[in-house]
Backbone as numpy.savetxt, mean C-alpha at the origin, in Angstrom:
# Nx Ny Nz CAx CAy CAz Cx Cy Cz
-12.33 -15.54 9.31 -11.68 -15.88 8.05 -12.27 -17.19 7.52
-12.62 -17.27 6.23 -13.17 -18.51 5.68 -12.22 -19.69 5.87
-12.79 -20.89 6.00 -12.01 -22.09 6.26 -10.97 -22.34 5.17
-11.33 -22.09 3.91 -10.39 -22.35 2.82 -9.16 -21.44 2.90
-9.36 -20.21 3.40 -8.23 -19.31 3.58 -7.41 -19.71 4.80
-8.08 -20.16 5.87 -7.36 -20.64 7.05 -6.45 -21.81 6.70
-6.94 -22.71 5.87 -6.15 -23.88 5.49 -4.88 -23.46 4.75
-5.03 -22.55 3.81 -3.87 -22.07 3.05 -2.88 -21.35 3.96
-3.38 -20.53 4.85 -2.52 -19.79 5.78 -1.75 -20.76 6.68
-2.43 -21.77 7.20 -1.77 -22.74 8.08 -0.66 -23.51 7.35
-0.96 -23.94 6.13 0.04 -24.69 5.37 1.24 -23.82 5.01
0.97 -22.55 4.66 2.05 -21.66 4.21 2.89 -21.15 5.37
2.23 -20.67 6.44 2.96 -20.02 7.54 3.33 -20.99 8.67
2.47 -21.93 8.98 2.74 -22.84 10.10 3.56 -24.04 9.64
3.11 -24.69 8.54 3.83 -25.86 8.03 4.99 -25.49 7.11
5.06 -24.18 6.75 6.16 -23.65 5.93 6.23 -24.31 4.55
5.04 -24.62 3.97 4.98 -25.08 2.59 5.23 -23.88 1.68
5.79 -24.10 0.50 5.86 -23.07 -0.52 4.48 -22.94 -1.17
4.28 -21.87 -1.96 3.00 -21.72 -2.66 2.73 -22.92 -3.57
3.75 -23.39 -4.25 3.58 -24.53 -5.16 3.24 -25.80 -4.38
3.86 -25.98 -3.22 3.58 -27.15 -2.40 2.15 -27.11 -1.85
1.71 -25.92 -1.43 0.32 -25.77 -0.97 -0.64 -26.11 -2.11
-0.33 -25.60 -3.30 -1.19 -25.85 -4.47 -1.27 -27.34 -4.78
-0.12 -28.02 -4.73 -0.11 -29.45 -5.01 -0.86 -30.23 -3.95
-0.68 -29.84 -2.68 -1.32 -30.53 -1.57 -2.85 -30.42 -1.65
-3.34 -29.22 -2.04 -4.78 -28.98 -2.08 -5.38 -29.18 -3.47
-4.51 -29.54 -4.44 -4.96 -29.73 -5.82 -5.63 -28.46 -6.36
-4.91 -27.34 -6.20 -5.41 -26.04 -6.65 -4.36 -25.39 -7.55
-4.77 -24.46 -8.42 -3.79 -23.67 -9.16 -2.99 -22.79 -8.19
-1.73 -22.52 -8.53 -0.91 -21.64 -7.68 -1.54 -20.26 -7.58
-2.16 -19.80 -8.65 -2.79 -18.47 -8.64 -3.91 -18.40 -7.60
-4.66 -19.50 -7.42 -5.73 -19.53 -6.42 -5.15 -19.48 -5.00
-4.06 -20.21 -4.79 -3.39 -20.20 -3.49 -2.93 -18.79 -3.15
-2.32 -18.11 -4.12 -1.82 -16.76 -3.87 -2.95 -15.78 -3.64
-4.05 -15.96 -4.35 -5.20 -15.06 -4.14 -5.76 -15.24 -2.73
-5.84 -16.52 -2.26 -6.36 -16.77 -0.91 -5.41 -16.23 0.15
-4.11 -16.34 -0.08 -3.13 -15.77 0.85 -3.28 -14.25 0.90
-3.46 -13.64 -0.27 -3.61 -12.18 -0.33 -4.87 -11.75 0.41
-5.98 -12.46 0.19 -7.24 -12.14 0.87 -7.09 -12.31 2.38
-6.41 -13.38 2.80 -6.22 -13.64 4.23 -5.37 -12.54 4.86
-4.32 -12.10 4.15 -3.46 -11.03 4.69 -4.27 -9.75 4.91
-5.18 -9.44 3.98 -6.02 -8.25 4.14 -6.87 -8.34 5.41
-7.46 -9.53 5.62 -8.29 -9.72 6.80 -7.46 -9.65 8.08
-6.28 -10.29 8.06 -5.40 -10.26 9.23 -4.92 -8.84 9.51
-4.69 -8.08 8.44 -4.27 -6.68 8.61 -5.34 -5.88 9.34
-6.61 -6.08 8.96 -7.70 -5.36 9.63 -7.77 -5.73 11.10
-7.63 -7.04 11.39 -7.68 -7.49 12.78 -6.49 -6.96 13.56
-5.32 -6.91 12.91 -4.12 -6.38 13.57 -4.30 -4.91 13.93
-4.88 -4.14 13.00 -5.08 -2.71 13.26 -6.05 -2.50 14.42
-7.12 -3.32 14.47 -8.06 -3.22 15.59 -7.34 -3.52 16.91
-6.51 -4.56 16.90 -5.79 -4.97 18.10 -4.79 -3.88 18.51
-4.10 -3.31 17.50 -3.12 -2.26 17.79 -3.77 -1.04 18.40
-4.93 -0.64 17.83 -5.65 0.52 18.38 -6.09 0.26 19.81
-6.54 -0.97 20.07 -6.96 -1.33 21.42 -5.79 -1.30 22.38
-4.63 -1.84 21.93 -3.44 -1.85 22.78 -2.92 -0.44 23.04
-3.01 0.40 22.00 -2.56 1.79 22.17 -3.38 2.48 23.26
-4.68 2.18 23.25 -5.55 2.80 24.24 -5.26 2.27 25.65
-5.02 0.95 25.75 -4.84 0.35 27.08 -3.43 0.52 27.63
-2.44 0.73 26.73 -1.05 0.80 27.17 -0.43 2.18 26.93
-1.27 3.16 26.73 -0.75 4.50 26.44 0.13 4.96 27.60
1.23 5.70 27.28 2.14 6.12 28.33 1.57 7.21 29.22
0.51 7.87 28.80 -0.05 8.94 29.61 -1.48 8.59 30.00
-1.77 8.52 31.28 -3.10 8.13 31.73 -4.15 9.17 31.38
-3.73 10.42 31.14 -4.71 11.43 30.78 -4.92 11.49 29.27
-4.36 10.50 28.56 -4.59 10.29 27.13 -3.90 11.34 26.25
-2.98 12.09 26.80 -2.29 13.10 25.99 -1.54 12.49 24.83
-0.87 11.37 25.09 -0.09 10.72 24.03 -1.00 10.24 22.89
-2.07 9.52 23.26 -2.99 9.01 22.24 -3.64 10.14 21.47
-4.01 11.23 22.18 -4.62 12.39 21.52 -3.65 13.06 20.57
-2.38 13.10 20.95 -1.36 13.71 20.09 -1.24 12.95 18.78
-1.14 11.62 18.86 -1.03 10.79 17.66 -2.28 10.96 16.79
-3.44 10.93 17.43 -4.70 11.06 16.70 -4.77 12.40 15.98
-4.36 13.47 16.65 -4.38 14.80 16.05 -3.43 14.89 14.86
-2.26 14.28 14.99 -1.28 14.30 13.89 -1.80 13.53 12.69
-2.42 12.39 12.94 -2.96 11.59 11.83 -4.06 12.35 11.09
-4.90 13.05 11.83 -5.95 13.85 11.21 -5.36 14.96 10.35
-4.27 15.58 10.83 -3.63 16.66 10.08 -3.01 16.15 8.79
-2.34 15.00 8.87 -1.73 14.41 7.67 -2.82 14.01 6.68
-3.90 13.46 7.20 -5.00 13.05 6.34 -5.63 14.26 5.65
-5.82 15.34 6.40 -6.41 16.55 5.83 -5.54 17.12 4.71
-4.22 17.12 4.90 -3.31 17.63 3.88 -3.46 16.85 2.58
-3.61 15.53 2.70 -3.63 14.68 1.50 -5.02 14.56 0.87
-6.04 15.11 1.51 -7.37 15.08 0.89 -7.41 15.88 -0.41
-6.51 16.85 -0.53 -6.47 17.63 -1.77 -6.00 16.81 -2.96
-5.45 15.62 -2.68 -5.04 14.71 -3.76 -6.23 14.03 -4.43
-7.33 13.89 -3.70 -8.42 13.04 -4.15 -9.01 13.42 -5.51
-9.31 14.71 -5.78 -9.89 15.04 -7.09 -8.96 14.72 -8.26
-7.66 15.00 -8.10 -6.73 14.74 -9.20 -6.52 13.24 -9.42
-6.48 12.46 -8.33 -6.36 11.01 -8.47 -7.61 10.44 -9.14
-8.75 10.96 -8.74 -10.01 10.49 -9.33 -10.03 10.77 -10.84
-9.58 11.96 -11.24 -9.55 12.32 -12.65 -8.58 11.42 -13.42
-7.41 11.17 -12.85 -6.39 10.34 -13.50 -6.90 8.93 -13.74
-7.45 8.30 -12.69 -7.87 6.90 -12.81 -9.14 6.75 -13.65
-10.04 7.72 -13.56 -11.26 7.67 -14.38 -10.90 7.76 -15.86
-9.93 8.59 -16.18 -9.51 8.75 -17.58 -8.88 7.46 -18.10
-8.01 6.85 -17.30 -7.32 5.63 -17.74 -8.27 4.44 -17.83
-9.11 4.28 -16.80 -9.99 3.12 -16.75 -11.24 3.27 -17.62
-11.52 4.51 -18.02 -12.67 4.74 -18.89 -14.00 4.51 -18.20
-14.05 4.77 -16.90 -15.30 4.58 -16.14 -15.29 5.51 -14.92
-16.44 5.69 -14.32 -16.54 6.53 -13.13 -15.86 5.84 -11.95
-15.08 6.61 -11.21 -14.44 6.09 -10.00 -14.57 7.13 -8.90
-14.42 6.66 -7.68 -14.34 7.54 -6.51 -13.09 7.16 -5.73
-12.30 8.15 -5.36 -11.08 7.89 -4.59 -11.27 8.45 -3.20
-11.02 7.61 -2.18 -11.18 8.02 -0.79 -9.95 7.61 0.01
-9.70 8.30 1.11 -8.69 7.85 2.07 -9.38 6.90 3.02
-9.02 5.62 2.96 -9.73 4.62 3.76 -9.02 4.32 5.08
-7.73 4.64 5.18 -6.98 4.38 6.41 -5.90 5.43 6.61
-5.67 5.79 7.86 -4.54 6.64 8.24 -4.12 6.19 9.63
-2.90 5.66 9.74 -2.48 5.15 11.04 -0.97 5.17 11.17
-0.51 5.03 12.42 0.92 4.93 12.68 1.24 3.47 12.98
2.33 3.00 12.39 2.74 1.61 12.59 4.26 1.54 12.48
4.82 0.33 12.53 6.26 0.18 12.36 6.59 -0.09 10.90
7.76 0.36 10.47 8.16 0.21 9.08 8.17 -1.26 8.66
8.63 -2.13 9.54 8.68 -3.55 9.23 7.31 -4.13 8.94
6.29 -3.67 9.67 4.93 -4.14 9.44 4.41 -3.65 8.09
4.79 -2.43 7.73 4.38 -1.89 6.42 4.95 -2.75 5.29
6.24 -3.09 5.37 6.88 -3.90 4.33 6.26 -5.29 4.29
6.03 -5.87 5.45 5.49 -7.23 5.52 4.11 -7.31 4.89
3.31 -6.26 5.05 1.94 -6.26 4.53 1.90 -6.17 3.00
3.02 -5.81 2.37 3.04 -5.69 0.91 2.94 -7.05 0.22
3.26 -8.13 0.93 3.19 -9.45 0.32 4.46 -9.83 -0.41
4.32 -10.67 -1.44 5.50 -11.19 -2.15 5.95 -10.26 -3.26
5.02 -9.53 -3.87 5.34 -8.61 -4.96 4.72 -7.24 -4.67
5.23 -6.21 -5.31 4.70 -4.87 -5.11 5.08 -3.99 -6.29
4.50 -2.79 -6.31 4.94 -1.71 -7.20 5.19 -0.52 -6.28
6.35 -0.53 -5.62 6.65 0.42 -4.57 7.70 1.42 -5.04
7.31 2.68 -5.05 8.20 3.75 -5.51 8.78 4.48 -4.29
10.10 4.39 -4.11 10.79 5.10 -3.03 11.29 6.44 -3.61
11.13 7.50 -2.86 11.63 8.79 -3.33 11.96 9.69 -2.15
12.68 10.77 -2.46 12.96 11.80 -1.47 12.25 13.08 -1.88
11.92 13.90 -0.88 11.17 15.12 -1.14 11.79 16.27 -0.35
12.60 17.06 -1.01 13.19 18.23 -0.36 12.09 19.24 -0.03
12.19 19.94 1.10 13.30 19.99 2.07 13.22 18.93 3.18
12.24 18.01 3.11 12.16 16.97 4.13 13.31 15.97 3.95
13.70 15.33 5.01 14.80 14.38 4.98 14.28 12.96 5.13
14.83 12.04 4.38 14.43 10.64 4.50 13.60 10.18 3.32
13.40 8.86 3.25 12.68 8.25 2.13 11.18 8.20 2.40
10.42 8.35 1.30 8.97 8.26 1.32 8.59 7.14 0.35
7.49 6.45 0.62 7.13 5.26 -0.15 5.72 5.40 -0.72
5.61 5.27 -2.04 4.33 5.27 -2.73 4.12 3.88 -3.31
3.03 3.22 -2.93 2.79 1.85 -3.37 1.46 1.74 -4.09
1.47 1.13 -5.27 0.25 0.83 -6.01 -0.01 -0.67 -5.90
-1.22 -1.04 -5.49 -1.53 -2.46 -5.36 -1.43 -3.16 -6.71
-1.18 -4.46 -6.67 -1.08 -5.23 -7.91 -2.41 -5.19 -8.67
-3.51 -5.21 -7.95 -4.82 -5.13 -8.60 -5.00 -3.79 -9.32
-4.56 -2.70 -8.69 -4.67 -1.39 -9.34 -3.77 -1.34 -10.57
-2.54 -1.82 -10.45 -1.63 -1.85 -11.61 -2.24 -2.65 -12.75
-2.84 -3.80 -12.42 -3.44 -4.66 -13.44 -4.58 -3.95 -14.14
-5.43 -3.26 -13.36 -6.55 -2.52 -13.95 -6.05 -1.41 -14.88
-4.96 -0.74 -14.50 -4.40 0.33 -15.33 -3.76 -0.23 -16.60
-3.18 -1.42 -16.48 -2.54 -2.06 -17.64 -3.55 -2.71 -18.58
-4.73 -3.07 -18.04 -5.76 -3.74 -18.83 -7.09 -3.00 -18.68
-7.15 -1.74 -19.13 -8.35 -0.92 -18.87 -9.62 -1.43 -19.54
-9.48 -2.25 -20.59 -10.67 -2.74 -21.29 -11.18 -4.06 -20.72
-10.44 -4.63 -19.77 -10.83 -5.93 -19.19 -11.96 -5.75 -18.18
-12.80 -6.78 -18.04 -13.87 -6.73 -17.04 -13.29 -7.05 -15.66
-14.04 -6.78 -14.59 -13.52 -6.97 -13.23 -13.01 -8.39 -12.95
-13.72 -9.41 -13.45 -13.31 -10.79 -13.19 -11.98 -11.10 -13.90
-11.80 -10.60 -15.11 -10.55 -10.80 -15.83 -9.40 -10.11 -15.11
-9.66 -8.90 -14.61 -8.64 -8.17 -13.86 -8.27 -8.94 -12.60
-9.27 -9.49 -11.91 -9.00 -10.26 -10.68 -8.12 -11.47 -10.97
-8.45 -12.21 -12.02 -7.67 -13.40 -12.37 -6.26 -13.03 -12.82
-6.16 -11.96 -13.57 -4.84 -11.52 -14.05 -3.97 -11.06 -12.88
-4.58 -10.35 -11.92 -3.84 -9.90 -10.74 -3.38 -11.10 -9.91
-4.26 -12.11 -9.77 -3.90 -13.31 -9.02 -2.73 -14.03 -9.68
-2.72 -14.07 -11.01 -1.62 -14.71 -11.73 -0.32 -13.96 -11.51
-0.39 -12.62 -11.49 0.81 -11.83 -11.24 1.35 -12.08 -9.83
0.41 -12.18 -8.86 0.82 -12.44 -7.48 1.51 -13.80 -7.34
1.16 -14.72 -8.25 1.71 -16.08 -8.17 3.07 -16.21 -8.85
3.53 -15.15 -9.51 4.81 -15.22 -10.21 5.94 -15.47 -9.20
6.71 -16.55 -9.36 7.81 -16.80 -8.43 8.85 -15.69 -8.48
9.41 -15.35 -7.33 10.46 -14.34 -7.26 11.66 -14.84 -8.05
12.22 -13.95 -8.87 13.43 -14.31 -9.61 13.19 -14.85 -11.00
11.91 -14.91 -11.43 11.61 -15.40 -12.77 11.19 -14.26 -13.68
12.01 -13.23 -13.74 11.78 -12.12 -14.65 10.89 -11.03 -14.12
10.37 -11.19 -12.91 9.53 -10.17 -12.32 8.09 -10.30 -12.77
7.17 -9.72 -12.01 5.74 -9.85 -12.33 5.27 -8.78 -13.30
6.16 -7.78 -13.60 5.83 -6.76 -14.59 6.89 -6.75 -15.68
6.44 -6.61 -16.92 7.39 -6.47 -18.03 7.92 -5.04 -18.06
8.94 -4.81 -18.86 9.49 -3.46 -18.99 8.46 -2.50 -19.57
7.64 -2.98 -20.51 6.59 -2.13 -21.07 5.55 -1.80 -20.00
5.22 -2.79 -19.15 4.29 -2.54 -18.05 4.83 -1.45 -17.13
6.11 -1.56 -16.79 6.74 -0.59 -15.89 6.69 0.81 -16.49
6.97 0.92 -17.78 6.92 2.24 -18.44 5.52 2.83 -18.35
4.52 1.97 -18.52 3.13 2.44 -18.49 2.77 2.92 -17.08
3.10 2.16 -16.07 2.80 2.55 -14.68 3.60 3.79 -14.30
4.85 3.88 -14.77 5.68 5.05 -14.48 5.02 6.35 -14.93
4.32 6.30 -16.08 3.65 7.51 -16.58 2.57 7.97 -15.60
1.88 7.05 -14.99 0.87 7.41 -13.99 1.53 7.96 -12.72
2.64 7.34 -12.33 3.33 7.77 -11.12 3.89 9.18 -11.28
4.34 9.53 -12.47 4.82 10.90 -12.71 3.73 11.92 -12.41
2.51 11.61 -12.81 1.38 12.52 -12.55 1.08 12.57 -11.05
1.07 11.41 -10.41 0.77 11.34 -8.98 1.80 12.12 -8.18
3.06 12.00 -8.55 4.14 12.70 -7.84 3.96 14.22 -7.93
3.60 14.70 -9.11 3.35 16.14 -9.26 2.19 16.59 -8.38
1.17 15.74 -8.29 0.01 16.07 -7.45 0.38 16.06 -5.96
1.28 15.18 -5.57 1.75 15.16 -4.17 2.48 16.45 -3.85
3.33 16.91 -4.76 4.03 18.18 -4.55 3.02 19.33 -4.38
1.97 19.34 -5.20 0.95 20.40 -5.10 0.21 20.31 -3.76
-0.07 19.09 -3.32 -0.78 18.91 -2.05 0.01 19.47 -0.88
1.33 19.42 -0.98 2.19 19.88 0.09 2.39 21.41 0.08
1.97 22.09 -0.98 2.25 23.52 -1.14 1.81 24.37 0.06
0.64 24.13 0.68 0.25 24.96 1.84 1.20 24.84 3.03
1.98 23.78 3.09 2.88 23.54 4.22 4.34 23.81 3.87
4.76 23.29 2.72 6.14 23.42 2.25 6.16 23.45 0.73
7.09 24.23 0.17 7.41 24.10 -1.25 8.34 22.91 -1.37
7.91 21.87 -2.08 8.67 20.63 -2.10 9.12 20.27 -3.51
10.13 19.41 -3.56 10.64 18.90 -4.84 10.97 17.42 -4.66
10.27 16.57 -5.40 10.49 15.13 -5.32 11.58 14.72 -6.31
12.48 13.86 -5.85 13.59 13.42 -6.70 14.05 12.02 -6.28
14.95 11.46 -7.07 15.53 10.13 -6.80 14.44 9.06 -6.66
13.52 9.03 -7.61 12.44 8.04 -7.56 12.97 6.70 -8.06
12.74 5.66 -7.28 13.19 4.31 -7.64 12.04 3.33 -7.44
11.88 2.42 -8.40 10.84 1.39 -8.31 11.41 0.09 -7.76
10.71 -0.50 -6.80 11.06 -1.84 -6.32 9.82 -2.73 -6.42
9.97 -3.91 -7.04 8.84 -4.81 -7.22 8.87 -6.01 -6.27
9.90 -6.08 -5.42 10.00 -7.15 -4.43 10.17 -6.53 -3.05
9.15 -6.63 -2.17 9.20 -5.96 -0.87 10.44 -6.27 -0.04
10.93 -7.52 -0.11 12.09 -7.89 0.71 13.35 -7.15 0.31
13.34 -6.50 -0.87 14.51 -5.75 -1.31 14.44 -4.27 -0.93
13.34 -3.86 -0.29 13.20 -2.46 0.12 13.98 -2.27 1.42
15.13 -1.63 1.35 16.01 -1.53 2.53 16.41 -0.08 2.80
15.53 0.86 2.46 15.87 2.26 2.66 15.95 2.63 4.14
15.21 1.91 4.97 15.28 2.15 6.41 16.01 0.98 7.05
17.04 1.27 7.85 17.82 0.22 8.46 17.09 -0.45 9.62
16.09 0.22 10.17 15.45 -0.26 11.38 13.98 -0.58 11.14
13.58 -1.87 11.16 12.18 -2.20 10.92 11.23 -1.70 11.99
11.76 -1.26 13.13 10.90 -0.73 14.19 10.71 0.78 14.09
11.29 1.41 13.06 11.07 2.85 12.87 9.57 3.12 12.72
9.02 4.10 13.44 7.60 4.42 13.28 7.35 5.13 11.95
6.25 4.79 11.31 5.86 5.43 10.06 4.40 5.86 10.14
4.05 6.84 9.33 2.65 7.24 9.17 2.22 6.78 7.79
1.15 5.98 7.77 0.73 5.28 6.56 -0.68 5.72 6.16
-0.82 6.18 4.93 -2.12 6.55 4.38 -2.48 5.58 3.27
-3.70 5.07 3.28 -4.14 4.18 2.21 -5.34 4.78 1.50
-5.25 4.83 0.16 -6.31 5.36 -0.68 -6.99 4.21 -1.41
-8.30 4.26 -1.52 -9.02 3.24 -2.27 -9.66 3.86 -3.51
-9.49 3.19 -4.65 -10.12 3.61 -5.89 -11.38 2.76 -6.04
-12.52 3.36 -5.80 -13.79 2.63 -5.82 -14.42 2.67 -7.20
-14.70 1.49 -7.72 -15.38 1.35 -9.00 -16.18 0.06 -8.97
-17.35 0.06 -9.57 -18.27 -1.06 -9.47 -17.61 -2.39 -9.80
-17.74 -3.35 -8.86 -17.31 -4.75 -9.03 -15.80 -4.96 -8.99
-15.01 -3.90 -8.85 -13.56 -4.06 -8.77 -13.14 -4.18 -7.31
-12.08 -4.96 -7.06 -11.60 -5.19 -5.69 -10.14 -4.81 -5.55
-9.80 -4.29 -4.37 -8.42 -4.05 -3.98 -7.68 -3.08 -4.91
-8.41 -2.08 -5.44 -7.74 -1.03 -6.21 -7.28 0.03 -5.21
-6.06 -0.11 -4.72 -5.57 0.79 -3.66 -4.18 1.31 -4.00
-3.87 2.45 -3.41 -2.50 2.94 -3.39 -2.24 3.52 -2.01
-0.98 3.59 -1.62 -0.69 4.07 -0.27 0.55 4.94 -0.27
0.60 5.81 0.73 1.77 6.64 0.99 2.28 6.32 2.39
3.58 6.14 2.52 4.17 5.81 3.80 5.33 6.77 4.07
5.22 7.53 5.15 6.26 8.47 5.57 6.92 7.97 6.84
8.24 7.93 6.88 8.91 7.73 8.16 8.51 8.89 9.07
8.21 8.60 10.31 7.80 9.66 11.23 8.89 10.72 11.36
10.15 10.30 11.35 11.26 11.25 11.45 11.29 12.21 10.26
10.77 11.75 9.10 10.70 12.60 7.91 9.62 13.66 8.08
8.46 13.27 8.62 7.33 14.18 8.76 7.45 15.14 9.95
8.21 14.73 10.96 8.18 15.44 12.24 8.40 16.95 12.13
9.38 17.44 11.33 9.58 18.90 11.26 8.39 19.64 10.68
7.58 18.96 9.86 6.45 19.63 9.20 5.14 19.50 9.95
5.05 18.58 10.91 3.80 18.32 11.61 3.20 19.55 12.29
4.02 20.40 12.97 3.42 21.59 13.61 2.74 22.52 12.61
3.27 22.60 11.38 2.67 23.49 10.37 1.41 22.91 9.75
1.17 21.61 9.93 -0.04 20.99 9.38 -1.24 21.22 10.29
-0.99 21.48 11.57 -2.08 21.52 12.56 -2.57 22.94 12.81
């Protein structure tokens, strides 16, 4: 991790400075502090996943690797089911952004629900919904950078980056980082994505998504009472020249997916 990001992380997490206090101490804009925190979290997340995979291998409950193989097989099945989403997502984002994009599944892993919420940062565009006949809540999250690009399709990558950093720096409780018009615009994209998710599930289950709710502050997401609940998390990346962190993710409680897993394999 670069030294400038280490300094911000130490002041924020170890010394417990607020973002504004870190900014004042280092004589930086608050938006720069938040961008460095966001970048550091991404790097720490990658290192955490490597460590988790290593620990899973070394501490697996079955010495013949049956447990690890079972998890790996399930993740591959879930990933395969959602690959059918890629063409429709690519079409949606290419149309809105007015440029060529490629959408890929960049991560598929099992983790704890609390870790998923923590990785969202200070702000989010997280849509909680239910999908009959499955039981339990499912979470669709669009990164702030992706939301910014969708809201400002004519802006260049550097403008989008700065605008996203400013949104990340918005203090909690000061009207939110998205306006009502912004929310309406993003909601229109989510309606399309939700329909595509239902179609992707058709080979396994006829599904119906309902009770969709938007939460823009991760700490207010309380649909699961237990932060240690295992979840299966898929992350999609929207690749476009010079743009960074254009991602969206799907998070299923394992208990929600469990009845359908045998039919996916």
